[in-house]
XYZ file of C-alpha atoms in Angstrom:
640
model
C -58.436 38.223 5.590
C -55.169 39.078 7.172
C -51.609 37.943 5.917
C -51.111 36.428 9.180
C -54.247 34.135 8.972
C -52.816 33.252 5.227
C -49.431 32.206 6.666
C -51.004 30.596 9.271
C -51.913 27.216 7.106
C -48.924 26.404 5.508
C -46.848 27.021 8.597
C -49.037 24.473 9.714
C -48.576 22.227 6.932
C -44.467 22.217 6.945
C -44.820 21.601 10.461
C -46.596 18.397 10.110
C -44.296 17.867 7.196
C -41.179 18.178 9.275
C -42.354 15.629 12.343
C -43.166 13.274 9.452
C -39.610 13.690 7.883
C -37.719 13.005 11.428
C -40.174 10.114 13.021
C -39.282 8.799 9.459
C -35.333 9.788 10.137
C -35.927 7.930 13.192
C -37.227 4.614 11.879
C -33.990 4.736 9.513
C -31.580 5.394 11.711
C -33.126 2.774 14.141
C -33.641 0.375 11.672
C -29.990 1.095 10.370
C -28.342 0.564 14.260
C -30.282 -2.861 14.591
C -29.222 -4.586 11.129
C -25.284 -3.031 11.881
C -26.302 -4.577 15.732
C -27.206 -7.819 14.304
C -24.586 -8.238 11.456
C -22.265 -7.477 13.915
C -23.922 -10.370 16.066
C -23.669 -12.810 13.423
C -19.596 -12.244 12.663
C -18.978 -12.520 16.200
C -21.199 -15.937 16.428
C -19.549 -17.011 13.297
C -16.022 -16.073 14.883
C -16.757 -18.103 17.297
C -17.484 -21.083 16.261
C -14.416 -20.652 13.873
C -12.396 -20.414 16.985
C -13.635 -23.414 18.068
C -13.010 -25.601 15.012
C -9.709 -23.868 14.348
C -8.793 -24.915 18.235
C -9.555 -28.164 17.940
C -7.649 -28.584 14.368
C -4.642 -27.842 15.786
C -4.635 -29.905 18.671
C -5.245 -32.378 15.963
C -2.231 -31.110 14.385
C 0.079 -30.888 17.453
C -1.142 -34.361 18.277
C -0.273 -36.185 14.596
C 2.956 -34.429 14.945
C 4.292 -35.611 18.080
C 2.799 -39.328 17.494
C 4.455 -38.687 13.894
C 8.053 -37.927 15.609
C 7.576 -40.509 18.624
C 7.330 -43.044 15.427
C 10.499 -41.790 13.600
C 12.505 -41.467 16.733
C 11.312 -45.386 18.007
C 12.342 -46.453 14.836
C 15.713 -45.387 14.433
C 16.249 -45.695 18.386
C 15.733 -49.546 17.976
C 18.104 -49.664 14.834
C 20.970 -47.919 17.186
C 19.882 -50.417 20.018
C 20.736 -53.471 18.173
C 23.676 -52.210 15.788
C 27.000 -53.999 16.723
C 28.900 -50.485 17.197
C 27.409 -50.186 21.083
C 29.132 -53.327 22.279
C 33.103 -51.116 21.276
C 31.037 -48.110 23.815
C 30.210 -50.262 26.348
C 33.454 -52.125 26.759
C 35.332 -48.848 26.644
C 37.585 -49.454 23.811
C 36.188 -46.265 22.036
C 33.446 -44.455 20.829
C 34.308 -42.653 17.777
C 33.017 -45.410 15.498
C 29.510 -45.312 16.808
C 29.211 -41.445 17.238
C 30.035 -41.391 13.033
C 26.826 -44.097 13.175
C 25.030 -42.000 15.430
C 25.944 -38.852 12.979
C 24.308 -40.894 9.934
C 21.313 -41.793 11.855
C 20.833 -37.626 12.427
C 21.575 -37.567 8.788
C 19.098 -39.912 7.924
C 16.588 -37.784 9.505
C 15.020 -34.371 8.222
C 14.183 -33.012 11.893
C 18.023 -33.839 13.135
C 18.024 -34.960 16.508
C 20.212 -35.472 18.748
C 21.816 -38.678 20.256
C 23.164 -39.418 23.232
C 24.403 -43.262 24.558
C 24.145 -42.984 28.172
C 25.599 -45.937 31.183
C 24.144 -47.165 33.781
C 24.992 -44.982 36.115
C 24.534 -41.772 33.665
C 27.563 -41.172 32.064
C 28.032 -39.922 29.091
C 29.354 -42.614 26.671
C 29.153 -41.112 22.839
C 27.156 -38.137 21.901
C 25.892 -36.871 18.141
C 24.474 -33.149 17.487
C 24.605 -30.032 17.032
C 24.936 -28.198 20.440
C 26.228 -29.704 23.635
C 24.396 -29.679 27.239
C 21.388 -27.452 26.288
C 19.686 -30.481 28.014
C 19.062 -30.817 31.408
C 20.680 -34.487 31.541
C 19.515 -35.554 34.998
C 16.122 -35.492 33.343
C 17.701 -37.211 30.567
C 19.378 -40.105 33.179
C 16.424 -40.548 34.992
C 14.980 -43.421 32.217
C 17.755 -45.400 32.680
C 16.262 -48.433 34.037
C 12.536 -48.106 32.471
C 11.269 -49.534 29.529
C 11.379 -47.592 26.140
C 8.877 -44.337 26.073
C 8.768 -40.851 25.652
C 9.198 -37.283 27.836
C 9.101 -34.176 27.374
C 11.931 -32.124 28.516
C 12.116 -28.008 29.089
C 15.916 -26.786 28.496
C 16.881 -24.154 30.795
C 16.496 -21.846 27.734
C 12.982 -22.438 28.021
C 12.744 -24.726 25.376
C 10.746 -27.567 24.840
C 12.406 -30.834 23.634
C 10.584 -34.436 22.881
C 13.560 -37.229 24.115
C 12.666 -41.200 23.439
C 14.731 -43.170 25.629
C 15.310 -46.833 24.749
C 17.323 -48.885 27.230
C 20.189 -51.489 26.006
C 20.237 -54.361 27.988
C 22.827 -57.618 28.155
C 20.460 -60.479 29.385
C 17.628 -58.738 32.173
C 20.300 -56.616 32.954
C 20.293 -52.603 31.959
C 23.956 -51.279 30.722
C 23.172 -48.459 29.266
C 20.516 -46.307 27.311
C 20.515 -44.378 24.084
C 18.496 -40.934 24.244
C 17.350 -39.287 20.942
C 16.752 -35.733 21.964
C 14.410 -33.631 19.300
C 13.615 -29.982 19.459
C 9.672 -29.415 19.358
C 10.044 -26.140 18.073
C 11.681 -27.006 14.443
C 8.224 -29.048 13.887
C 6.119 -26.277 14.999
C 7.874 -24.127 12.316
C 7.757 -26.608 9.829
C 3.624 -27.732 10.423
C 2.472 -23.795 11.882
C 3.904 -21.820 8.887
C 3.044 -17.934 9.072
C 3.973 -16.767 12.455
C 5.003 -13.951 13.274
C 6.325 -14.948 16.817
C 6.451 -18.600 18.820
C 6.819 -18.832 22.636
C 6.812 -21.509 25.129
C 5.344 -21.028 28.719
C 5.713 -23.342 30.919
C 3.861 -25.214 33.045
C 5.854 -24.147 36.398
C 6.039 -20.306 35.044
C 7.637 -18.415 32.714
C 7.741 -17.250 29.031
C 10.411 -17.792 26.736
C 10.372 -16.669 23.088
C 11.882 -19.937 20.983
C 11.350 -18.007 17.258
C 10.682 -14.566 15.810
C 9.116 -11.753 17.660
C 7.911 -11.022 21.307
C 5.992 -7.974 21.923
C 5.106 -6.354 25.295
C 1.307 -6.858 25.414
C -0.411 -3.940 27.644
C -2.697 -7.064 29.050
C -1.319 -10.197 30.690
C -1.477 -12.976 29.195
C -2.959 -15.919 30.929
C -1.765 -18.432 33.473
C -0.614 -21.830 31.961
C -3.485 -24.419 32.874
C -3.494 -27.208 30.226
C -6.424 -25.459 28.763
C -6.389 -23.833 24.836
C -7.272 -20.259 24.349
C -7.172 -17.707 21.760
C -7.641 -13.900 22.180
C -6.746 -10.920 19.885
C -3.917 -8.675 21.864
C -2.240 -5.279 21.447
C 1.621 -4.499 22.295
C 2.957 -1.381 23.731
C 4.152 -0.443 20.384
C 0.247 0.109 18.667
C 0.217 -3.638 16.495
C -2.231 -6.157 16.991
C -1.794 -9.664 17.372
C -4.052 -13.008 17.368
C -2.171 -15.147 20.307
C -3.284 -18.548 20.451
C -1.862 -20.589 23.021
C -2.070 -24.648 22.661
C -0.941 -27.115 26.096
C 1.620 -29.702 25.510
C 1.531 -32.819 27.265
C 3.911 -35.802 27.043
C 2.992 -39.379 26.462
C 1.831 -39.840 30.244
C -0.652 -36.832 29.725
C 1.444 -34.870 31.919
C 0.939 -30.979 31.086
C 4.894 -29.783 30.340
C 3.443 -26.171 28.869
C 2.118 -24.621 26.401
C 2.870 -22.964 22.544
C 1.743 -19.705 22.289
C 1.236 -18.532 18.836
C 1.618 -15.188 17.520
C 0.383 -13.816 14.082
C 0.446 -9.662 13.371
C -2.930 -9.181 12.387
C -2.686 -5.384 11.811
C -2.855 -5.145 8.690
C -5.536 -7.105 8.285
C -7.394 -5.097 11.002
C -7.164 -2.139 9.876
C -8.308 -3.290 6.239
C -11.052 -4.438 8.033
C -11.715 -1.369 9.852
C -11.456 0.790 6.747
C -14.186 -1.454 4.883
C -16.471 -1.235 8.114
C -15.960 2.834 7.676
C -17.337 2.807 4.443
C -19.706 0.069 4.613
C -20.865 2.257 7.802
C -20.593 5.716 5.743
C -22.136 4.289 2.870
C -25.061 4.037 4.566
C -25.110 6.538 6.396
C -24.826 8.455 2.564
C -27.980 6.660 1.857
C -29.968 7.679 4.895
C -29.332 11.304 4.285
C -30.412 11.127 0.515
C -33.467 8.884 1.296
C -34.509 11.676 3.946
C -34.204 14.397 1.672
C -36.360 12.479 -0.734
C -38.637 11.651 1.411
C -38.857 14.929 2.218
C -39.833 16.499 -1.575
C -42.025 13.569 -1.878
C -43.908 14.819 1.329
C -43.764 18.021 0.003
C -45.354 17.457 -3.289
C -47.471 14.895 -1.294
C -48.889 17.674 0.705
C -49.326 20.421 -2.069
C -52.432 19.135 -3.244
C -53.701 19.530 -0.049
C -52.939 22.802 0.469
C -56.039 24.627 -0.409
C -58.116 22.260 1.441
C -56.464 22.917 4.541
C -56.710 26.471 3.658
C -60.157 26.305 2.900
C -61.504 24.110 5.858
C -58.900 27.058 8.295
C -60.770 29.782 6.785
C -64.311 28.528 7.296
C -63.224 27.821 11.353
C -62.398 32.171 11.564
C -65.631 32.038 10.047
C -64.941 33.323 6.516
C -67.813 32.449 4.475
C -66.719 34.439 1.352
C -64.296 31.915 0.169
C -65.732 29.334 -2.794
C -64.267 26.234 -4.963
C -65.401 26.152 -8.577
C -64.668 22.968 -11.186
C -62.489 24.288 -13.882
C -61.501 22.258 -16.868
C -58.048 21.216 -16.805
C -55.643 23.588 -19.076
C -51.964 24.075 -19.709
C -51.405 26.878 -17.688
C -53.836 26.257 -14.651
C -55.602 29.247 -13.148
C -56.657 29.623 -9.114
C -59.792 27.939 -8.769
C -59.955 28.995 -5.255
C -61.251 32.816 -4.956
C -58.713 34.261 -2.248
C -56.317 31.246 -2.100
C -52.757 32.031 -2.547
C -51.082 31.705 -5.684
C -49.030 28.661 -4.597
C -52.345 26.819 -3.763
C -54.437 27.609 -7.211
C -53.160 24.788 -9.632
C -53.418 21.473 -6.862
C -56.954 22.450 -6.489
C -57.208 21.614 -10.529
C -55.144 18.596 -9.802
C -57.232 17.584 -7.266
C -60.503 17.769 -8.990
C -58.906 16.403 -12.690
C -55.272 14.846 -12.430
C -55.699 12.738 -9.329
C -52.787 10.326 -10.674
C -50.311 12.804 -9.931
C -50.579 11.959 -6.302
C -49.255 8.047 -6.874
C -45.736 9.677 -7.380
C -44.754 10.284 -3.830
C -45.970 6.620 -2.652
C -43.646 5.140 -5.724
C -41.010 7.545 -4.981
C -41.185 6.235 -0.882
C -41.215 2.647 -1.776
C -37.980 3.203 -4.040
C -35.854 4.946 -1.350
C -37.108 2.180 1.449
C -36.310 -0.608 -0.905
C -32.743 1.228 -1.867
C -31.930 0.975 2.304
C -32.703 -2.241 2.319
C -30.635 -3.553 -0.913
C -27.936 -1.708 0.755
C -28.241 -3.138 4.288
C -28.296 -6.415 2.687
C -25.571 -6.004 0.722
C -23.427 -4.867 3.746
C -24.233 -7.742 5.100
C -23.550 -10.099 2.498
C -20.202 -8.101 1.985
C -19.648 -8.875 5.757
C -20.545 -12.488 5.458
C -18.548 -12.916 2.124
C -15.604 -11.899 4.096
C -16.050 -14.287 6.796
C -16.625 -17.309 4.313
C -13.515 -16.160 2.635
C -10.695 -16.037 6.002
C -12.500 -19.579 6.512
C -12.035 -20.934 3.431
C -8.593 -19.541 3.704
C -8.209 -21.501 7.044
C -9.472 -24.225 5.854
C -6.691 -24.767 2.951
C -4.020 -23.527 4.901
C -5.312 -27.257 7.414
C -5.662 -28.806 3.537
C -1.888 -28.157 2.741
C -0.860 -28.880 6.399
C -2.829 -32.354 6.441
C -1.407 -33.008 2.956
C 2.027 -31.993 3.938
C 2.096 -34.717 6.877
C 0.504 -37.674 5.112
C 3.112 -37.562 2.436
C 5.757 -37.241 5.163
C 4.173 -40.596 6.357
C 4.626 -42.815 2.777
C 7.848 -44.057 2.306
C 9.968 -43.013 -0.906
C 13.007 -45.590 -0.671
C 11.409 -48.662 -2.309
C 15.346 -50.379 -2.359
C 14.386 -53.237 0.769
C 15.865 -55.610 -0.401
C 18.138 -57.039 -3.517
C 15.698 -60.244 -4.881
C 12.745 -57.896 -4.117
C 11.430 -55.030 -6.391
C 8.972 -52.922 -5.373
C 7.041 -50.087 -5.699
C 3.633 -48.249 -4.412
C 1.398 -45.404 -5.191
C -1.433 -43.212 -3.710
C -3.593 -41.667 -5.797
C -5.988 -39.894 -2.728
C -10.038 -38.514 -4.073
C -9.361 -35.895 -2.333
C -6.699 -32.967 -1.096
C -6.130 -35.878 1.442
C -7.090 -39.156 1.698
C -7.647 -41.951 4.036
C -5.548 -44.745 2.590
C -2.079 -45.346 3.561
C 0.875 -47.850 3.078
C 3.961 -48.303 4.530
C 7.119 -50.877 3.378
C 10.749 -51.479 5.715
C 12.777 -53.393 6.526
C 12.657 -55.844 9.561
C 16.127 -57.807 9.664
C 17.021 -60.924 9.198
C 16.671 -60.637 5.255
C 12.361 -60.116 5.585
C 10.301 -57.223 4.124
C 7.292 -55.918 6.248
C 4.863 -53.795 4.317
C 0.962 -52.634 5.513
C -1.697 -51.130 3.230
C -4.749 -50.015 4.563
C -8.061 -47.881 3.992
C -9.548 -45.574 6.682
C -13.131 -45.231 6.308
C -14.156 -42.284 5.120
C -12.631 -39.174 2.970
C -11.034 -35.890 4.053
C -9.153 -34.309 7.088
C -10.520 -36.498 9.439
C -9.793 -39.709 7.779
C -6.373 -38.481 6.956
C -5.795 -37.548 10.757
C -6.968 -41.128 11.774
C -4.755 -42.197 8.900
C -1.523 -40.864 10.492
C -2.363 -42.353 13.946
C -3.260 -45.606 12.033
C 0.021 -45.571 10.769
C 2.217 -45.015 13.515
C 0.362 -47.510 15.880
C 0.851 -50.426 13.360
C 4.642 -49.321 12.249
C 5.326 -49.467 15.987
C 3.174 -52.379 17.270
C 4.155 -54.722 14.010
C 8.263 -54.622 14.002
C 8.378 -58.578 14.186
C 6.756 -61.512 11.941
C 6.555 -63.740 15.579
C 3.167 -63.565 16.777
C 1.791 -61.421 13.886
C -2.087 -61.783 14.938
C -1.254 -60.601 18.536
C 0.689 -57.545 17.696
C -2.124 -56.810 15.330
C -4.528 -57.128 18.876
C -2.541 -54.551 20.448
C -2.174 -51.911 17.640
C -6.694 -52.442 17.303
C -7.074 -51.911 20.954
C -4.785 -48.892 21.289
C -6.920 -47.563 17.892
C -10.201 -48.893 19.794
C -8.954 -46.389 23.135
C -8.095 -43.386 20.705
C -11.185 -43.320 18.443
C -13.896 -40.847 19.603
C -15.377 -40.315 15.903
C -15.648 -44.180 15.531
C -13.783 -44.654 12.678
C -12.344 -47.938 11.193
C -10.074 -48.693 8.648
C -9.256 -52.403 6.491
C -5.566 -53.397 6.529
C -2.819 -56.223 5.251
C 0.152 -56.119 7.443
C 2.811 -59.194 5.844
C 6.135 -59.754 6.328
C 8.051 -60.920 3.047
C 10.898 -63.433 3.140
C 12.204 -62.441 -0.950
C 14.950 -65.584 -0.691
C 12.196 -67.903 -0.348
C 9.465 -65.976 -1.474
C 7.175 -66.751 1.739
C 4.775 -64.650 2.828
C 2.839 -64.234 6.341
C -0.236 -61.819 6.469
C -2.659 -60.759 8.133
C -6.127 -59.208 6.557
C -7.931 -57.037 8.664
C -11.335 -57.280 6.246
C -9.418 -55.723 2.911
C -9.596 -56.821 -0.207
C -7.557 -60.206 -0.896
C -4.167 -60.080 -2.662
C -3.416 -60.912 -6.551
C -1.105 -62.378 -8.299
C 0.144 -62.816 -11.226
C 2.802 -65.199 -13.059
C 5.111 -63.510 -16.158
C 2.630 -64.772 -18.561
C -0.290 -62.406 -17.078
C -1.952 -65.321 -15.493
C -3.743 -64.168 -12.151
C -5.240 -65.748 -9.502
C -6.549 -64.730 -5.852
C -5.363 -65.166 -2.793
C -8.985 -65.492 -0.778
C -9.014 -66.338 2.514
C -11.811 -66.886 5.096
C -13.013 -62.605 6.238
C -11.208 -61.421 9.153
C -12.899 -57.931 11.404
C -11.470 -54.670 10.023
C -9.722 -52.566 12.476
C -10.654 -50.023 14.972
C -14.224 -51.548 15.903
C -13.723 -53.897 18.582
C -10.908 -54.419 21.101
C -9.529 -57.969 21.914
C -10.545 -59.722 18.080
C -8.235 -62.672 17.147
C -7.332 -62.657 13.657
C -5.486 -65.314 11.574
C -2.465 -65.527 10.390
C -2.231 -67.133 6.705
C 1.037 -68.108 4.131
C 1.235 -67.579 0.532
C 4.899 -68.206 -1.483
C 6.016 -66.447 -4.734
C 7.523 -67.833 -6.674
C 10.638 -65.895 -8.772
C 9.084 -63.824 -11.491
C 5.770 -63.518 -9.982
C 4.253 -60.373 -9.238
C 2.460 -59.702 -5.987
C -0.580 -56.629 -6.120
C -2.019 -55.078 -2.845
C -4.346 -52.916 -3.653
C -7.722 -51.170 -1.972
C -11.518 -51.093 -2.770
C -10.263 -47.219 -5.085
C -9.114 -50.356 -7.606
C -12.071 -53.082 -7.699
C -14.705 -50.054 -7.177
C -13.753 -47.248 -9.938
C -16.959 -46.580 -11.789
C -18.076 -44.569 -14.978
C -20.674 -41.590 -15.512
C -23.155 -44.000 -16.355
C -22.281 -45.755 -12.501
C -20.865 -49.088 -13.889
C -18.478 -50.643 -11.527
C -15.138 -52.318 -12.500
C -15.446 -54.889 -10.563
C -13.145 -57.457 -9.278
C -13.102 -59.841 -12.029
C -12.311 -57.131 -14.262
C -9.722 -55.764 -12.176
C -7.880 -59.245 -12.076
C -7.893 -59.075 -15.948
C -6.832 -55.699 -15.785
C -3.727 -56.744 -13.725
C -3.008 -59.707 -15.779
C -3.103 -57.577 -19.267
C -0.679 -54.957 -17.628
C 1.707 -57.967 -16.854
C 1.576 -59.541 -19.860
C 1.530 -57.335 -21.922
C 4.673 -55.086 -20.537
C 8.004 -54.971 -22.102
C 9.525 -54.609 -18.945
C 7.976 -56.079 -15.574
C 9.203 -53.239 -13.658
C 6.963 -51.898 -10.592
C 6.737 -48.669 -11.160
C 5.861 -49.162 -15.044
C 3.223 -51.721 -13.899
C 1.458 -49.029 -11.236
C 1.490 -46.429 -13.642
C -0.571 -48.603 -16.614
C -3.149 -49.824 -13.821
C -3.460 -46.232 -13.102
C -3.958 -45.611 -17.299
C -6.079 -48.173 -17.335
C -8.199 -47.335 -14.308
C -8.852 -43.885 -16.370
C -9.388 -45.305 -19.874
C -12.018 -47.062 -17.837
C -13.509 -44.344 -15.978
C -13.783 -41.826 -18.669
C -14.576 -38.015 -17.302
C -15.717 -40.002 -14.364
C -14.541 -38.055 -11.123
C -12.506 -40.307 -9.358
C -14.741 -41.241 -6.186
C -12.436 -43.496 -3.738
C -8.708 -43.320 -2.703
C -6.863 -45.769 -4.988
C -3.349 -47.383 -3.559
C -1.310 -49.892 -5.431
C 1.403 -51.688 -3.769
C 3.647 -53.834 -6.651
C 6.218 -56.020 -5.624
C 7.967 -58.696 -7.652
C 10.568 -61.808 -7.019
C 13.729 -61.674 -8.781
C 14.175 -64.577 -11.032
């Protein structure tokens, strides 16, 4: 037998071995390209709808803060409408006096707007702020004669700027106006903290940077339409940006422009890209050393085999000299093959007496397949863990934000008036929650507070909270026909409710000389109160519909009087409904004792003291119970 007919075999066999070892490289890679395809899939599907929720969260936003500042500005536009100080303007005897008033009322107010008091005919009469004719004021003029509302007005910096107009009128007659003029931008940088760069494009064309920094993008940005986008841009300069552009629209729905948003992301992309290279090289790492063990396992899989191939090669040339003898198994195993090769000898022994050898390669296999797939997996939960993470992240950066604008909502001046003290808390379930109160001042010596409960817990109540808030502090200014501005404010919370929420309510107006009181109670739960010697009795009165269900519901209007000394409790269902481990409620009964114990009982009847003990009390009760409802007290007690 020749050399060449020996060779000839195992050529054969490290042939086969070889396709074996790269069909097998090709399932890997293959298999590693689809699971990097789909994981890649899933992050962008995930992005997504991320995008989407993160969109529609701050619209959200931008909405609650422009019906936020349209509130503020109303309020102290009607307080400069009716102060005494506008008649010395109007008759032209001077206007220093009521630009020093107009100068407090900026004062008074964190944004600090500007005021304007405006004649008929659009002359400037007296003037408070900061900067002077940054305002186009023919836009400003041209609400002279309408009733009170809301524009928004584009400086010819570029600027956007919100401006309430309220006219001041002498009989039917129109003398004048008073504009309060309020800078959009200083709220976007106050409720969008973290960019980089802010911009305003407006609706007629052009882009005007209002804060940081504006790149040169090597793409053009898109035409204004009064639709959000978002998109991930690069400047001329190499860094990467996520621009997010949001449409502004005044009260109307006319679109004025839109913010566009600008964060430098590349950092954070780059990070990214760096953990992708090693995720990718990682595996890659593991390919390689799961082919070369494949490969000695199919080598040592196909030793054994060896001499039969050999064998069954040699009989097809037709040599018939060749024979295979049993041979007990030794140490040091001699050929059992005459004429084999040396290499062949001992897996012919092995074959015939150590045939358990050969379940090494299989185990081997099946370790190196499952290592690939522990390692796809855990790119992709390393993937996925990073995606769960920037959301989380996103969504307690919209925690703080919606936390940050329902306290700007509660009032924190409880001194309304001399014979009445006051005082009110909010204790939310939650990073936000859906009750709310509010307590100011109406004139003529009278109080009007409102408590109320939105139903529901989280973002969403809190967002319908800060509408809810502004539409009854707007719509309830007067105790004259109390049940019909309480129709108005439910129908315009009927036309803005597309999640169907509702919320319970007591809007009163206090008279603290008399100690009368006219309410309203929109379904919430009835009002205590309680005499100095911690006797307590409710105020029940026949259910009226909550609020936000139903437009055009009558409601009634009922009367209660304190008398001096007595201590009036508004409360929600957080009070009446706090409950232990074991799930046993407080109820109301208990609740009314609660009140009446904290009231007789205190050394000193003052407000505050008395929330803060219902609050003790409410967790002496509750135990390690987590606290599972908003809970809002609102104290007030008659001098005497």
């Amino acid at each position: 037998m020749t050399e060449n007919s020996k060779a000839h075999s195992p050529r054969k066999g490290r042939s086969l071995r070889r396709g074996i070892t790269l069909i097998a490289a090709a399932a890997l890679l293959a298999v590693s390209a689809i699971m990097f395809t789909y994981a890649e899939f899933r992050k962008n599907q995930v992005s997504r709808r991320y995008e989407a929720a993160w969109i529609e969260v701050q619209l959200g936003l931008l909405d609650t803060m422009l019906d936020l500042y349209r509130g503020r500005l109303g309020e102290v536009v009607r307080q400069l409408v009716v102060n005494p100080e506008i008649d010395t303007v109007l008759s032209g005897d001077g206007s220093h006096d009521f630009e020093r008033v107009l100068e407090r009322a900026r004062n008074e107010l964190r944004a600090r707007p500007e005021f304007a008091v405006l004649s008929a005919s659009g002359q400037v009469l007296a003037a408070a702020g900061d900067e002077a004719g940054h305002v186009n004021t023919d836009k400003v003029r041209t609400r002279a004669t309408e009733d009170i509302r809301t524009r928004i007005v584009v400086s010819s910096s570029g600027s956007p700027f919100l401006v309430y107009y309220a006219p001041v009128r002498r009989g039917a007659t129109v003398v004048a106006q008073i504009a309060a003029i309020l800078d959009i931008k200083d709220g976007i940088s106050f409720f969008f903290p973290g960019l980089s760069g802010l911009a305003f494009a407006q609706a007629t064309g052009g882009l005007s940077a209002l804060s940081g920094d504006l790149p040169v993008f090597e793409s053009v940005l898109p035409e204004p339409n009064g639709e959000p986008w978002h998109q991930i841009l690069s400047s001329s300069d190499g860094r990467r940006f996520d621009v997010a552009a949001l449409p502004l629209r005044d009260e109307a729905g006319n679109f004025a422009g839109e913010f566009v948003f600008l964060r430098d992301i590349s950092d954070a992309l780059e990070r990214e890209e760096v953990l992708a290279t090693l995720a990718f090289s990682s595996v890659l790492v593991i390919v390689v050393v799961s082919l070369g063990l494949l490969a000695q396992a199919l080598r040592l899989g196909f030793r054994p085999l060896g001499a039969v191939v050999y064998l069954l090669d040699a009989m097809a040339r037709g040599e018939t000299g060749l024979r295979m003898r049993y041979v007990e198994p030794r140490p040091e195993p001699e050929s059992n093959v005459e004429g084999v090769p040396e290499q062949f000898a001992h897996h012919s022994v092995a074959r015939q007496g150590e045939t358990s050898d050969s379940s090494e390669p299989t185990s081997l296999a099946q370790r190196s397949v499952a290592e690939i797939d522990t390692l796809l997996d855990t790119v992709e939960r390393f993937r996925a863990s990073i995606d769960a993470r920037n959301a989380l992240i996103a969504v307690q950066e919209q925690l703080e934000s919606a936390r940050r604008i329902q306290q700007s909502l509660l009032p924190v001046d409880f001194d309304l008036h001399p014979d009445l003290e006051f005082n009110a808390r909010m204790r939310a379930a939650q990073d936000v929650g859906g009750d709310f109160f509010d307590a100011f001042p109406v004139g003529d010596g009278r109080v009007a507070v409102v408590i109320a409960d939105v139903s529901g817990k989280g973002i969403a109540a809190a967002l319908f909270a800060a509408q809810a808030s502004v539409v009854l502090r707007s719509h309830c200014q007067t105790p004259e026909n109390l049940p019909e501005q309480i129709q108005a404010a439910n129908n315009a919370l009927c036309q803005r409710n597309p999640e169907e929420m509702f919320l319970t309510a007591i809007v009163a107006f206090i008279t603290p000389r008399t100690g009368e009181v006219a309410f309203v109670n929109a379904g919430h739960c009835p009002p205590m109160i309680a005499a100095p010697d911690g006797q307590v009795r409710l105020e029940t009165r026949p259910p009226n519909l909550v609020l936000g269900v139903l437009p055009d519901v009558d409601w009634s209007l009922h009367h209660l009087t304190l008398s001096p000394g007595e201590s009036l409790l508004l409360h929600s269902d957080g009070f009446d409904e706090a409950q232990t481990l074991e799930g046993e409620i407080l109820g109301r009964e208990s609740a009314m004792e609660m009140f009446g114990k904290v009231i007789g009982g205190a050394e000193s009847q003052d407000c505050a003291e008395v929330s803060e003990r219902i609050l003790e009390e409410i967790d002496q009760f509750a135990g390690d119970a987590p606290q599972a409802d908003d809970i809002t007290l609102m104290t007030m007690r008659l001098a005497g």
